[in-house]
mmCIF file of C-alpha atoms in Angstrom:
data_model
loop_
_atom_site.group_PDB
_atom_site.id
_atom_site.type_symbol
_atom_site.label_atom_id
_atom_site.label_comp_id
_atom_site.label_asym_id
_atom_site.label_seq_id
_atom_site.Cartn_x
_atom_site.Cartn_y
_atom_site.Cartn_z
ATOM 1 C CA UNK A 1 86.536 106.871 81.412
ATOM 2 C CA UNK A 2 90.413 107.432 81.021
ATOM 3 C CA UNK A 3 90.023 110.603 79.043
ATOM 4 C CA UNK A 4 88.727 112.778 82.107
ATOM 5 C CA UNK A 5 90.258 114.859 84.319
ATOM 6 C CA UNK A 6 91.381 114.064 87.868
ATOM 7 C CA UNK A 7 88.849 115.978 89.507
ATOM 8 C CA UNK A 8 86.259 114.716 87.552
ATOM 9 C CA UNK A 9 87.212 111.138 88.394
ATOM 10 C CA UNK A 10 87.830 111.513 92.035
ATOM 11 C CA UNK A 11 84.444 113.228 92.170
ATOM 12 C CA UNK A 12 82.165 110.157 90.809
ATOM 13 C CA UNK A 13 85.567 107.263 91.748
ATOM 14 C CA UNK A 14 83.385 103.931 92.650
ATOM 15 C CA UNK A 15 80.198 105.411 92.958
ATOM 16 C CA UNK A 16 77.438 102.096 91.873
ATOM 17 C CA UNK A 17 74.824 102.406 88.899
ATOM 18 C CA UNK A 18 72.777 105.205 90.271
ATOM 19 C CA UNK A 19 69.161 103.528 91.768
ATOM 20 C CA UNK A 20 66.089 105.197 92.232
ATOM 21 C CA UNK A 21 65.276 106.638 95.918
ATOM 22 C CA UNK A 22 69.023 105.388 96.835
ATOM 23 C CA UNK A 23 71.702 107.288 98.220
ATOM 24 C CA UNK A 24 75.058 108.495 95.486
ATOM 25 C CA UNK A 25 77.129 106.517 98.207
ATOM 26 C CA UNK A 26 75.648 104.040 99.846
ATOM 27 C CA UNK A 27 76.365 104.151 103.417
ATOM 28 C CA UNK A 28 78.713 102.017 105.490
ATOM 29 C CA UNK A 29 77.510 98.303 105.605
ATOM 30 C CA UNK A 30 78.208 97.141 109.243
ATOM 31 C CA UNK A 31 78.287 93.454 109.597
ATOM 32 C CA UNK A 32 79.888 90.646 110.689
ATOM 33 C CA UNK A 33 78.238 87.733 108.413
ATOM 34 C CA UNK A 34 75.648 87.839 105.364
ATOM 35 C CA UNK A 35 72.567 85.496 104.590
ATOM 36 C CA UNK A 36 74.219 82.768 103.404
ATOM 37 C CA UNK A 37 72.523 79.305 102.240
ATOM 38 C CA UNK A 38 73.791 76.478 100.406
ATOM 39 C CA UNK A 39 77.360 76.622 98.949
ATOM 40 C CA UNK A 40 79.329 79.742 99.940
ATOM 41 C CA UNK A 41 79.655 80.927 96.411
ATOM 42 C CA UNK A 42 78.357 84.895 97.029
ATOM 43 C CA UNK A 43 80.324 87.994 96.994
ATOM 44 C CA UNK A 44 79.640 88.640 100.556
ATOM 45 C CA UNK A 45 80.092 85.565 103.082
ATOM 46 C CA UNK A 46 81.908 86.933 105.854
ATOM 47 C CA UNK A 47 83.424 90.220 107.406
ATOM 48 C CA UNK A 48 86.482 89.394 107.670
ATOM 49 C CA UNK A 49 86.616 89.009 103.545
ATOM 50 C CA UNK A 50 84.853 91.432 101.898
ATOM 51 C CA UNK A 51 81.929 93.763 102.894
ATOM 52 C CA UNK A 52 80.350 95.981 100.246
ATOM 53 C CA UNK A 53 81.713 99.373 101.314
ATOM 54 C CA UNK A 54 85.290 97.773 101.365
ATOM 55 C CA UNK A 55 84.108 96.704 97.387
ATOM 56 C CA UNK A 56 82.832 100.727 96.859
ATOM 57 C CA UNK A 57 86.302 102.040 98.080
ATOM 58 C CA UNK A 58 88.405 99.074 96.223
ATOM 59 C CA UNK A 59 86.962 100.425 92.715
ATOM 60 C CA UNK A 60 87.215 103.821 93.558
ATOM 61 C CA UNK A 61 90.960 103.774 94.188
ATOM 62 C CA UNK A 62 91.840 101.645 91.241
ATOM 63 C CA UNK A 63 90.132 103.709 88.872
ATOM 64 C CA UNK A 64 92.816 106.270 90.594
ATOM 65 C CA UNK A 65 95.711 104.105 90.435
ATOM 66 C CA UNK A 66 95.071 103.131 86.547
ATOM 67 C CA UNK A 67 92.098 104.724 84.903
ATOM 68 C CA UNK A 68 90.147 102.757 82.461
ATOM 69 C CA UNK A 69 92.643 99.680 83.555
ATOM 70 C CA UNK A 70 91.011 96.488 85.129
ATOM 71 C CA UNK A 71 93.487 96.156 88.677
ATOM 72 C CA UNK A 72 92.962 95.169 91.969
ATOM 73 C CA UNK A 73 92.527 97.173 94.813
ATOM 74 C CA UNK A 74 93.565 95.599 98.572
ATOM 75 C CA UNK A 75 92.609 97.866 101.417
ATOM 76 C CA UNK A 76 94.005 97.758 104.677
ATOM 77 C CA UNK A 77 93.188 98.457 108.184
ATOM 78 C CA UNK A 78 96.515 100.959 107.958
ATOM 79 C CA UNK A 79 99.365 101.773 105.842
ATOM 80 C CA UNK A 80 101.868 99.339 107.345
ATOM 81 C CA UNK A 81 99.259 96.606 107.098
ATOM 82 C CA UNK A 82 99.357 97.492 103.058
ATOM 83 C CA UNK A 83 103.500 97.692 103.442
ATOM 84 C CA UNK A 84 103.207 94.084 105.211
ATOM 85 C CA UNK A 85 100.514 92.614 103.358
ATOM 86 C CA UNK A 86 103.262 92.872 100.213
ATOM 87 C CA UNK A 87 106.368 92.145 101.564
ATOM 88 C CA UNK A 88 105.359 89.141 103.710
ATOM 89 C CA UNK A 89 103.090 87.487 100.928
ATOM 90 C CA UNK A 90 105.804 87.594 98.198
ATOM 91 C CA UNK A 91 108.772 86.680 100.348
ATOM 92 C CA UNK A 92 110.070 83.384 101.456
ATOM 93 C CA UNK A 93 113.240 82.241 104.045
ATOM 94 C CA UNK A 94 115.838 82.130 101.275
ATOM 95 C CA UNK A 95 114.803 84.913 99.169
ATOM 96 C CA UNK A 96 116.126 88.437 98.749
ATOM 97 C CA UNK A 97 114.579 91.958 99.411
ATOM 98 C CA UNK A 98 115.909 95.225 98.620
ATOM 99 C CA UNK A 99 114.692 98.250 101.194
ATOM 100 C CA UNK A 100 115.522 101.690 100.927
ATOM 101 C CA UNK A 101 118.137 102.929 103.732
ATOM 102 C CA UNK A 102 115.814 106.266 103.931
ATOM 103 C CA UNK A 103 112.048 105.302 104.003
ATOM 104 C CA UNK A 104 109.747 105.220 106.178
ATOM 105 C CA UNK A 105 110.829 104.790 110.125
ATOM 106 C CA UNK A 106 108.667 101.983 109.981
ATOM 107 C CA UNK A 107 110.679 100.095 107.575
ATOM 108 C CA UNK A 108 113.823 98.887 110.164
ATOM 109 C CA UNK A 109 110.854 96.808 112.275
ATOM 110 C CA UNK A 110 109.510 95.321 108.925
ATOM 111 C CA UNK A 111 113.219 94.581 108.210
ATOM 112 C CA UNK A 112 114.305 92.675 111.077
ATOM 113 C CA UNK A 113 111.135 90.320 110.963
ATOM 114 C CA UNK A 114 111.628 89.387 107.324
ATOM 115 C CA UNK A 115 115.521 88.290 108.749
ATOM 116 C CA UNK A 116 113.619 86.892 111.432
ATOM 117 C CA UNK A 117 111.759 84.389 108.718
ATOM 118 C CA UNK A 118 115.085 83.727 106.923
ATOM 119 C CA UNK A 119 114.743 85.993 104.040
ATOM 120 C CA UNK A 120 117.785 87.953 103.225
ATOM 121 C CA UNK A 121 117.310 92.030 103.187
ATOM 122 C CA UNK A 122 119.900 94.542 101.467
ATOM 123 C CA UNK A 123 118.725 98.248 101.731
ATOM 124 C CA UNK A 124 120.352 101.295 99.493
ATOM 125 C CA UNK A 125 119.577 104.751 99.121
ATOM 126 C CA UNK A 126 116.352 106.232 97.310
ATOM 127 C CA UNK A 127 118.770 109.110 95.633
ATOM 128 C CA UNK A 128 120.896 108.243 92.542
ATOM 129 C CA UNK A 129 119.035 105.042 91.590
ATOM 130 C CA UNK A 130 121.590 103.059 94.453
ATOM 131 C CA UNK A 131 119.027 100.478 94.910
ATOM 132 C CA UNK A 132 120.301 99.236 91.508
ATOM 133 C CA UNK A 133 123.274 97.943 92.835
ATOM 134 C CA UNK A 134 121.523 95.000 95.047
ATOM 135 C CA UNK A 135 118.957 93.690 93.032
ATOM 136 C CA UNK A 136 121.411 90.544 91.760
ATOM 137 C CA UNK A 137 118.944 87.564 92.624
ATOM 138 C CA UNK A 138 116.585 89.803 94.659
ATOM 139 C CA UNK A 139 112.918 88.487 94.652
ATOM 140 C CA UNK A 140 111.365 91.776 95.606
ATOM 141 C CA UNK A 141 112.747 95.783 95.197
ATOM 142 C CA UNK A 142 111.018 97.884 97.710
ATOM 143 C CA UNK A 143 111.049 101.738 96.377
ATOM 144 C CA UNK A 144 109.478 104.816 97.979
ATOM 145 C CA UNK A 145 109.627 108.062 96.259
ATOM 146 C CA UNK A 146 109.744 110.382 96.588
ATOM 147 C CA UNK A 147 111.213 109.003 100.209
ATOM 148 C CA UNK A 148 109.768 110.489 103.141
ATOM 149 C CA UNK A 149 111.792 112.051 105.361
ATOM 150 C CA UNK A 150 114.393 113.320 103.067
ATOM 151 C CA UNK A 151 112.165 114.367 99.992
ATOM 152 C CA UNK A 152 114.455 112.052 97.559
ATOM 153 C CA UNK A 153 113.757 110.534 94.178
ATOM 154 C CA UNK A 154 114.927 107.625 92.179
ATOM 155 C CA UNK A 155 113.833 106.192 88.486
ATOM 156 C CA UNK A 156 111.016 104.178 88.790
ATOM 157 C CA UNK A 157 110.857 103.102 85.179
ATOM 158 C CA UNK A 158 114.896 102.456 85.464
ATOM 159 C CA UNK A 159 115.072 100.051 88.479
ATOM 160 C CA UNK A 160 111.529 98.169 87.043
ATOM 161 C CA UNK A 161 113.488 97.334 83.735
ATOM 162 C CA UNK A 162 116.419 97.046 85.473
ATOM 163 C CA UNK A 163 114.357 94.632 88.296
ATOM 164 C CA UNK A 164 112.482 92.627 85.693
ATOM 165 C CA UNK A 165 115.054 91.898 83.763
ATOM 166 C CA UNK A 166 116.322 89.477 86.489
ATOM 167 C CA UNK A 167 112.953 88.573 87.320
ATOM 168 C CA UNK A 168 112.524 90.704 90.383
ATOM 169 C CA UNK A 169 109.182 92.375 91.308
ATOM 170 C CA UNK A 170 108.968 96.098 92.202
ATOM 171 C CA UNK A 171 106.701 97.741 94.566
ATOM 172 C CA UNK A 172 106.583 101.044 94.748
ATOM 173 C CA UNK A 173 105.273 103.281 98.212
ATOM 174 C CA UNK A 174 103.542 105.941 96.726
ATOM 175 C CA UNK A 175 102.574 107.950 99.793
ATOM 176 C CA UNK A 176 103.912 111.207 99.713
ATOM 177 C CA UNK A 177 103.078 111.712 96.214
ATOM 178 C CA UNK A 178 99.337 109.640 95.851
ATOM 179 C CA UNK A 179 97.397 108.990 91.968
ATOM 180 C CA UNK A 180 96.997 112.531 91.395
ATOM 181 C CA UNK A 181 100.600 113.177 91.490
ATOM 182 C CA UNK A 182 102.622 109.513 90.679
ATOM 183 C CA UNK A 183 100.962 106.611 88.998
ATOM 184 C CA UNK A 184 103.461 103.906 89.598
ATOM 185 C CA UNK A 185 101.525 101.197 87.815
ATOM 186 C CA UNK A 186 101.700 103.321 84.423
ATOM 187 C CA UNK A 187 106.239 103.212 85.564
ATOM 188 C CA UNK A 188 105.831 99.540 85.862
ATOM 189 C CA UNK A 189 105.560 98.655 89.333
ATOM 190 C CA UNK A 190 103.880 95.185 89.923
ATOM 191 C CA UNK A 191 102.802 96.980 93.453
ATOM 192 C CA UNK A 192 101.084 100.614 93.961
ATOM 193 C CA UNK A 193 101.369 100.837 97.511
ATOM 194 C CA UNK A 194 100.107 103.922 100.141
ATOM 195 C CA UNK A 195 99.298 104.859 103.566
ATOM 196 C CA UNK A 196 95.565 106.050 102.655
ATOM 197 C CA UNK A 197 95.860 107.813 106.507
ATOM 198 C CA UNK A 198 98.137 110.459 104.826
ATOM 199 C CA UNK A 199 97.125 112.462 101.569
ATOM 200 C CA UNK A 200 94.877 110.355 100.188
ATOM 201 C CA UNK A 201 91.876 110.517 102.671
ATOM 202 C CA UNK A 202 93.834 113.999 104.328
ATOM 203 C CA UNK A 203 91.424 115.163 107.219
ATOM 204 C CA UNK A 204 94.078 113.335 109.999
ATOM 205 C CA UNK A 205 91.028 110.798 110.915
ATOM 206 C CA UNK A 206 91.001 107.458 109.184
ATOM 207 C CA UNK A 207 94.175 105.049 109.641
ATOM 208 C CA UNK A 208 93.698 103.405 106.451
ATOM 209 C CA UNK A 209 96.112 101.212 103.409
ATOM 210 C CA UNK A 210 95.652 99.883 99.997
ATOM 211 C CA UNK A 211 97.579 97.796 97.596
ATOM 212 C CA UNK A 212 96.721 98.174 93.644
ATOM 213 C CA UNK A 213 97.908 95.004 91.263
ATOM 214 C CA UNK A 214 97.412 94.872 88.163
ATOM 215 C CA UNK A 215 98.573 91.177 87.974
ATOM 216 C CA UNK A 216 95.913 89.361 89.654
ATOM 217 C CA UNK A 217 97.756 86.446 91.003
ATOM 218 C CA UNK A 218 99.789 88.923 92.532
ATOM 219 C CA UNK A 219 96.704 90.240 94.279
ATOM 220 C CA UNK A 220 95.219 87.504 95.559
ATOM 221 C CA UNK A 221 98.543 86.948 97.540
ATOM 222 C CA UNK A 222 98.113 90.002 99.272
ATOM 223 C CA UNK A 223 93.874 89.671 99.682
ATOM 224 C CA UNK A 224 94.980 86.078 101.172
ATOM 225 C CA UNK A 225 97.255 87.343 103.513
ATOM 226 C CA UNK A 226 95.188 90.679 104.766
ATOM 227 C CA UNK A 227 92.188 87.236 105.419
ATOM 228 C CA UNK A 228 94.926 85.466 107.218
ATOM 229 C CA UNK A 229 96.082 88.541 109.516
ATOM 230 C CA UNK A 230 92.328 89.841 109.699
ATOM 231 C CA UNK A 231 94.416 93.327 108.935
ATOM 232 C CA UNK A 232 90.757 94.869 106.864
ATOM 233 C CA UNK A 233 89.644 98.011 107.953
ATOM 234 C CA UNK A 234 86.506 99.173 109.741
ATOM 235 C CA UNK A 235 83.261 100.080 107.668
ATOM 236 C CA UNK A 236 83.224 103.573 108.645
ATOM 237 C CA UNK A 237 86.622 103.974 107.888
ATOM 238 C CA UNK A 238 86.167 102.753 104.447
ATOM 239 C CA UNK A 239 82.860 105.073 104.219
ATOM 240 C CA UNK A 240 85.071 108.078 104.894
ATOM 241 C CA UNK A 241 88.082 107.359 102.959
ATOM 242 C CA UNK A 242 85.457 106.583 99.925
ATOM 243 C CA UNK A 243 83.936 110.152 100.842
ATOM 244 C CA UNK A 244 87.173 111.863 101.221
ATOM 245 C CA UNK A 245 88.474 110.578 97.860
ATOM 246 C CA UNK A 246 86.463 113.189 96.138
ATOM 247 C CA UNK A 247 88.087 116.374 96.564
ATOM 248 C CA UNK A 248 91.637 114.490 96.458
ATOM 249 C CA UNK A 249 92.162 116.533 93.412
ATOM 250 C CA UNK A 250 91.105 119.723 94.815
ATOM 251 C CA UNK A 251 93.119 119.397 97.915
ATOM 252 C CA UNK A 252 96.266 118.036 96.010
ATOM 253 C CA UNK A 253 96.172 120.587 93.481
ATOM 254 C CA UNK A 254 95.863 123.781 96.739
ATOM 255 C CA UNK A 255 98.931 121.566 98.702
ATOM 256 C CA UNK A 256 101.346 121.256 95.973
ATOM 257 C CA UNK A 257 100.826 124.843 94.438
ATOM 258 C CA UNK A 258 101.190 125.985 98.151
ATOM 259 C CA UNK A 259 104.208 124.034 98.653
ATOM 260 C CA UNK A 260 106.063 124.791 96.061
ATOM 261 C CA UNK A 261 105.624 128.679 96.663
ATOM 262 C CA UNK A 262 106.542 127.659 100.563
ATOM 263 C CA UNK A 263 109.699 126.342 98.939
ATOM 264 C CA UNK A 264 110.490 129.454 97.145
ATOM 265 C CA UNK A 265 110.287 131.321 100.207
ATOM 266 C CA UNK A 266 112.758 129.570 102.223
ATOM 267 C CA UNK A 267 114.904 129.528 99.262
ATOM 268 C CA UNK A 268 115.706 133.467 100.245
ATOM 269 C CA UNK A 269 115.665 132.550 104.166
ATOM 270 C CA UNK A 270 119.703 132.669 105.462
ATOM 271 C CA UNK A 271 118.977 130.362 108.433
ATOM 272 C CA UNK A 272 117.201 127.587 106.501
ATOM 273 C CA UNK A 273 119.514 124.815 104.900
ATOM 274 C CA UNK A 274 118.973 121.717 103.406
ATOM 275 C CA UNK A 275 116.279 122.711 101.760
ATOM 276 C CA UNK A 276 114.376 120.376 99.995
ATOM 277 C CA UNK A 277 111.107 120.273 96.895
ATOM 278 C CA UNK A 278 111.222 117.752 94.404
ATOM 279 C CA UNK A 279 109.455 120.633 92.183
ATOM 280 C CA UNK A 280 112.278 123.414 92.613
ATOM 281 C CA UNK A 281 114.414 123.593 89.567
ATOM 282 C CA UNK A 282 117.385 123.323 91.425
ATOM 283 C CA UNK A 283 116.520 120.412 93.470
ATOM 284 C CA UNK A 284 118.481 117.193 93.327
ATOM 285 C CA UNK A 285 115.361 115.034 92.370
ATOM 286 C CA UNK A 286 113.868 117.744 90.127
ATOM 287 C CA UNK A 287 115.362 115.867 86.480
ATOM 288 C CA UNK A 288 113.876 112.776 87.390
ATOM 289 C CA UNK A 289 110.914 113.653 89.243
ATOM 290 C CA UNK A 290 109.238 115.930 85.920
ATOM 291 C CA UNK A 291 109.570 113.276 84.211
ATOM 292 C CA UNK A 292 107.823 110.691 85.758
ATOM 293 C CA UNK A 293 105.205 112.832 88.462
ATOM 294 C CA UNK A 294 102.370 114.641 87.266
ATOM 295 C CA UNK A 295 102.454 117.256 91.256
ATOM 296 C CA UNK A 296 105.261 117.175 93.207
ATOM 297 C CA UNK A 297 103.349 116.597 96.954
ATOM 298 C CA UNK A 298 102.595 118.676 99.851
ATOM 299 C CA UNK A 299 105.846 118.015 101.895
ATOM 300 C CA UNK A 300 108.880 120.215 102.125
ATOM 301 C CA UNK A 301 111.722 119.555 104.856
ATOM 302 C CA UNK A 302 114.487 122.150 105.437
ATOM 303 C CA UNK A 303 117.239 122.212 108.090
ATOM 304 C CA UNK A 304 117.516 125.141 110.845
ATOM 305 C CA UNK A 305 120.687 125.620 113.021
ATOM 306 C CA UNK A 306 120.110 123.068 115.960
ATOM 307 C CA UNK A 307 117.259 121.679 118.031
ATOM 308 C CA UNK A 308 116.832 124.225 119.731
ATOM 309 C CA UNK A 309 116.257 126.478 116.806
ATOM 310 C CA UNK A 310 113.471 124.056 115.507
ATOM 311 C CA UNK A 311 111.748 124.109 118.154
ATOM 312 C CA UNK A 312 111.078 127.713 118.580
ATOM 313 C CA UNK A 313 110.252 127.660 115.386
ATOM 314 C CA UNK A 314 107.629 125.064 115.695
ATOM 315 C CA UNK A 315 106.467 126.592 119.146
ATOM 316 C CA UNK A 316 105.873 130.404 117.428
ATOM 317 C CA UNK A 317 103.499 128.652 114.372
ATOM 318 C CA UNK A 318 100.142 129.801 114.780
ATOM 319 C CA UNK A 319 98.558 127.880 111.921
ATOM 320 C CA UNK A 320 100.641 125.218 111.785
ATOM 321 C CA UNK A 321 100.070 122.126 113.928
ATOM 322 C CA UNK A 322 102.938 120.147 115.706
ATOM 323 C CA UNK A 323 101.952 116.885 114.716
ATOM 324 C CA UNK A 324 103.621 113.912 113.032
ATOM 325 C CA UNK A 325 101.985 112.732 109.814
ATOM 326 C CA UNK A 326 101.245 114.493 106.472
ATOM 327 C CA UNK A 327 98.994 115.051 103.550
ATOM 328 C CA UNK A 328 96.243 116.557 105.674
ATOM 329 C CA UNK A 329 94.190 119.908 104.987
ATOM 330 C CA UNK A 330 95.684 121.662 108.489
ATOM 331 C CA UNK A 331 99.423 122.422 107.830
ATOM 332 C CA UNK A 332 101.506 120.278 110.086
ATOM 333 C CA UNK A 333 105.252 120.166 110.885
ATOM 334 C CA UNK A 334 107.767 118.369 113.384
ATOM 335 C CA UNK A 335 111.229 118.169 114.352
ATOM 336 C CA UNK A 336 111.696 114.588 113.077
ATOM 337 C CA UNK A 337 114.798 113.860 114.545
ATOM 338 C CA UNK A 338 112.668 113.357 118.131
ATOM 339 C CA UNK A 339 111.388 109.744 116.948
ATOM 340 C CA UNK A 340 115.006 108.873 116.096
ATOM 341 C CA UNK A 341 115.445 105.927 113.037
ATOM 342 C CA UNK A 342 115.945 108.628 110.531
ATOM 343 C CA UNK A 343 119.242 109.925 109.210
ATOM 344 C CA UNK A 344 118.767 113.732 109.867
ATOM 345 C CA UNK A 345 119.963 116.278 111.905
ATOM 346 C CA UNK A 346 118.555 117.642 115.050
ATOM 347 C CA UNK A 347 117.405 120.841 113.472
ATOM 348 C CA UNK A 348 115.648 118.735 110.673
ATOM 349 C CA UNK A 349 111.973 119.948 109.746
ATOM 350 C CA UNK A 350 109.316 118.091 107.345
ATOM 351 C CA UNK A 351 106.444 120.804 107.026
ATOM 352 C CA UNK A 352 103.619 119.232 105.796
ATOM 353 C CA UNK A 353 101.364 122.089 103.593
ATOM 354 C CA UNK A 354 97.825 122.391 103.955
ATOM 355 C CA UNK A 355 94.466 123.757 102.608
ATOM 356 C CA UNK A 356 95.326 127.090 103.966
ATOM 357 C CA UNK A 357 95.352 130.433 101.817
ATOM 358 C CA UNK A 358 99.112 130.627 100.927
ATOM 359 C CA UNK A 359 99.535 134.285 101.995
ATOM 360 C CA UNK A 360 98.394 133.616 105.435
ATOM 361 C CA UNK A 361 100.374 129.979 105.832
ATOM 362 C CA UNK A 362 103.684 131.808 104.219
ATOM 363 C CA UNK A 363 103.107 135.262 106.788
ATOM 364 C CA UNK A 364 102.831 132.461 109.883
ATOM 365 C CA UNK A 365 106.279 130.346 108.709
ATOM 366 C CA UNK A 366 108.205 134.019 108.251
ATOM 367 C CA UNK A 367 107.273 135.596 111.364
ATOM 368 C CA UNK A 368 107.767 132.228 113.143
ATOM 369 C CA UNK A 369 111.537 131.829 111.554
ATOM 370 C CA UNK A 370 112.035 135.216 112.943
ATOM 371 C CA UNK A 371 110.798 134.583 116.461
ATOM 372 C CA UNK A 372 112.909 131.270 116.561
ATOM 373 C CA UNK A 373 116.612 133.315 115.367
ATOM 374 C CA UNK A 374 115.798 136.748 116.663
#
């Protein structure tokens, strides 16, 4: 069904044939082993390999990722295990990665235990398609975009020809944006790659991963290696995500509108700078992001004066939680130069937007930006 809408398809995403007297979605299937006699040959042998509800979740995100494609869908027991799952299955001591310099904090740890293995790691920046200039005998390009803190975004369909061409495979982190606003499979990635924790489930109470392939030797590197570090996610995890996934559209569609008129509003503020949307006009990443994202995500960071200033501003929200994280339903924002790792100043805000009614969310931010400079 490629011809529906989004909502439509994250409403009935990997629901089974229906069955009389049986549930739309089945319920979690908790267990450790299966019946199991005479050659294991079965779908279901083991936990640690596949369970059902893991299978339920799988086809519901690929028909996301690449509707009406036949891919693969990984899941993981987290985000990083997805991020890890790719980069340690494809790379070898001798061979070349390329990293962004501005992902996720994460990335730095990921970096220094590929060196650790021997393989060689060059990082560039997201903005300005940089990344192109180390991907001479690379075996894998790592891209995020848009990149999360700093709200940049590079050419996905540039670097993959760019990338192929010398026989390089792309992966692409698709967090911040998710399937409803970036398909990076339909840009050429080999990879679709996302913390499911963030927008993609978006209540704040599943850690969660997945991996999409379309290239199915390609996926059963990374299902080998999530068997090998036992990496899978709980059952009820997978039951929620699954559950969640139906109003992704709905939620995505309130967040992004939200955000963008969030964005327009600090546009006329004199003590926020730095501001950055990747759907403002004026934006750095706005050329290239219209023409390859369909929403433009629910994450807008800005700059105030200092530290200090930040945090009053944070401390006066009333409907906006201090919390790290994004992509949830509750509004959340930090000061994300406390976890250090990220190039930003101390004054440096990522406001994640939620579900909220945009009059009430935008009232809370102004009156909190005038508590914070009065």
């Amino acid at each position: 069904m490629s011809t529906i809408g989004d909502g439509t398809r994250a409403v009935r995403a990997g629901l089974p044939e229906p069955q009389q007297y049986e549930p739309t979605l089945p319920g979690p299937v908790f267990a450790a082993h299966f019946h199991l006699s005479g050659e294991p040959v079965g779908p279901y042998t083991y936990g640690r390999e596949t369970n059902p509800t893991w299978t339920h979740l799988e086809k519901a995100i690929g028909e996301l990722e690449a509707p009406g494609e036949d891919v693969v869908t990984t899941v993981f027991a987290s985000g990083m295990a997805a991020i890890s799952a790719v980069l340690f299955s494809q790379a070898r001591a001798g061979d070349v990665v390329v990293l962004p310099t501005d992902g996720y904090q994460a990335l730095p740890l990921v970096r220094e235990q590929l060196e650790a293995y021997g393989v060689e790691v060059r990082t560039a920046p997201t903005g300005g398609d940089a990344q192109l200039s180390a991907l001479e005998g690379a075996k894998l390009l790592w891209i995020e975009t848009p990149s999360n803190p700093g709200l940049d975004v590079c050419d996905v369909r540039r670097l993959v020809e760019a990338a192929h061409a010398g026989g390089t495979l792309v992966a692409v982190d698709n967090t911040l944006a998710t399937p409803i606003g970036q398909r990076p499979l339909d840009l050429g990635a080999d990879f679709s790659v996302a913390s499911d924790t963030k927008g993609m489930t978006g209540h704040g109470d599943i850690l969660l991963g997945h991996v999409t392939c379309r290239n199915a030797d390609l996926a059963a590197g990374v299902r080998r290696w999530r068997k090998v570090v036992g990496a899978i996610p709980g059952p009820m995890e997978a039951w929620l995500a699954h559950r969640s996934l139906a109003t992704l559209q709905l939620r995505v569609e309130r967040q992004c509108a939200t955000a963008l008129t969030l964005a327009e509003a600090l546009v006329e503020r004199p003590e926020v700078t730095g501001l950055r949307y990747p759907g403002l006009p004026f934006d750095p990443s706005y050329a290239v992001a219209v023409r390859q994202m369909r929403r433009f995500g629910s994450v807008v960071s800005f700059e105030l004066a200092d530290r200090e200033t930040a945090e009053r501003f944070l401390e006066a929200l009333r409907l906006v939680d201090d919390a790290t994280s994004f992509g949830g339903l509750r509004s959340t924002a930090e000061r994300r130069g406390r976890w250090g790792g990220d190039a930003v100043s101390e004054g440096f805000v990522r406001f994640s937007v939620g579900a909220e009614d945009p009059e009430d969310l935008l009232a809370d931010v102004a009156q909190a930006l005038d508590a914070a400079t009065a």
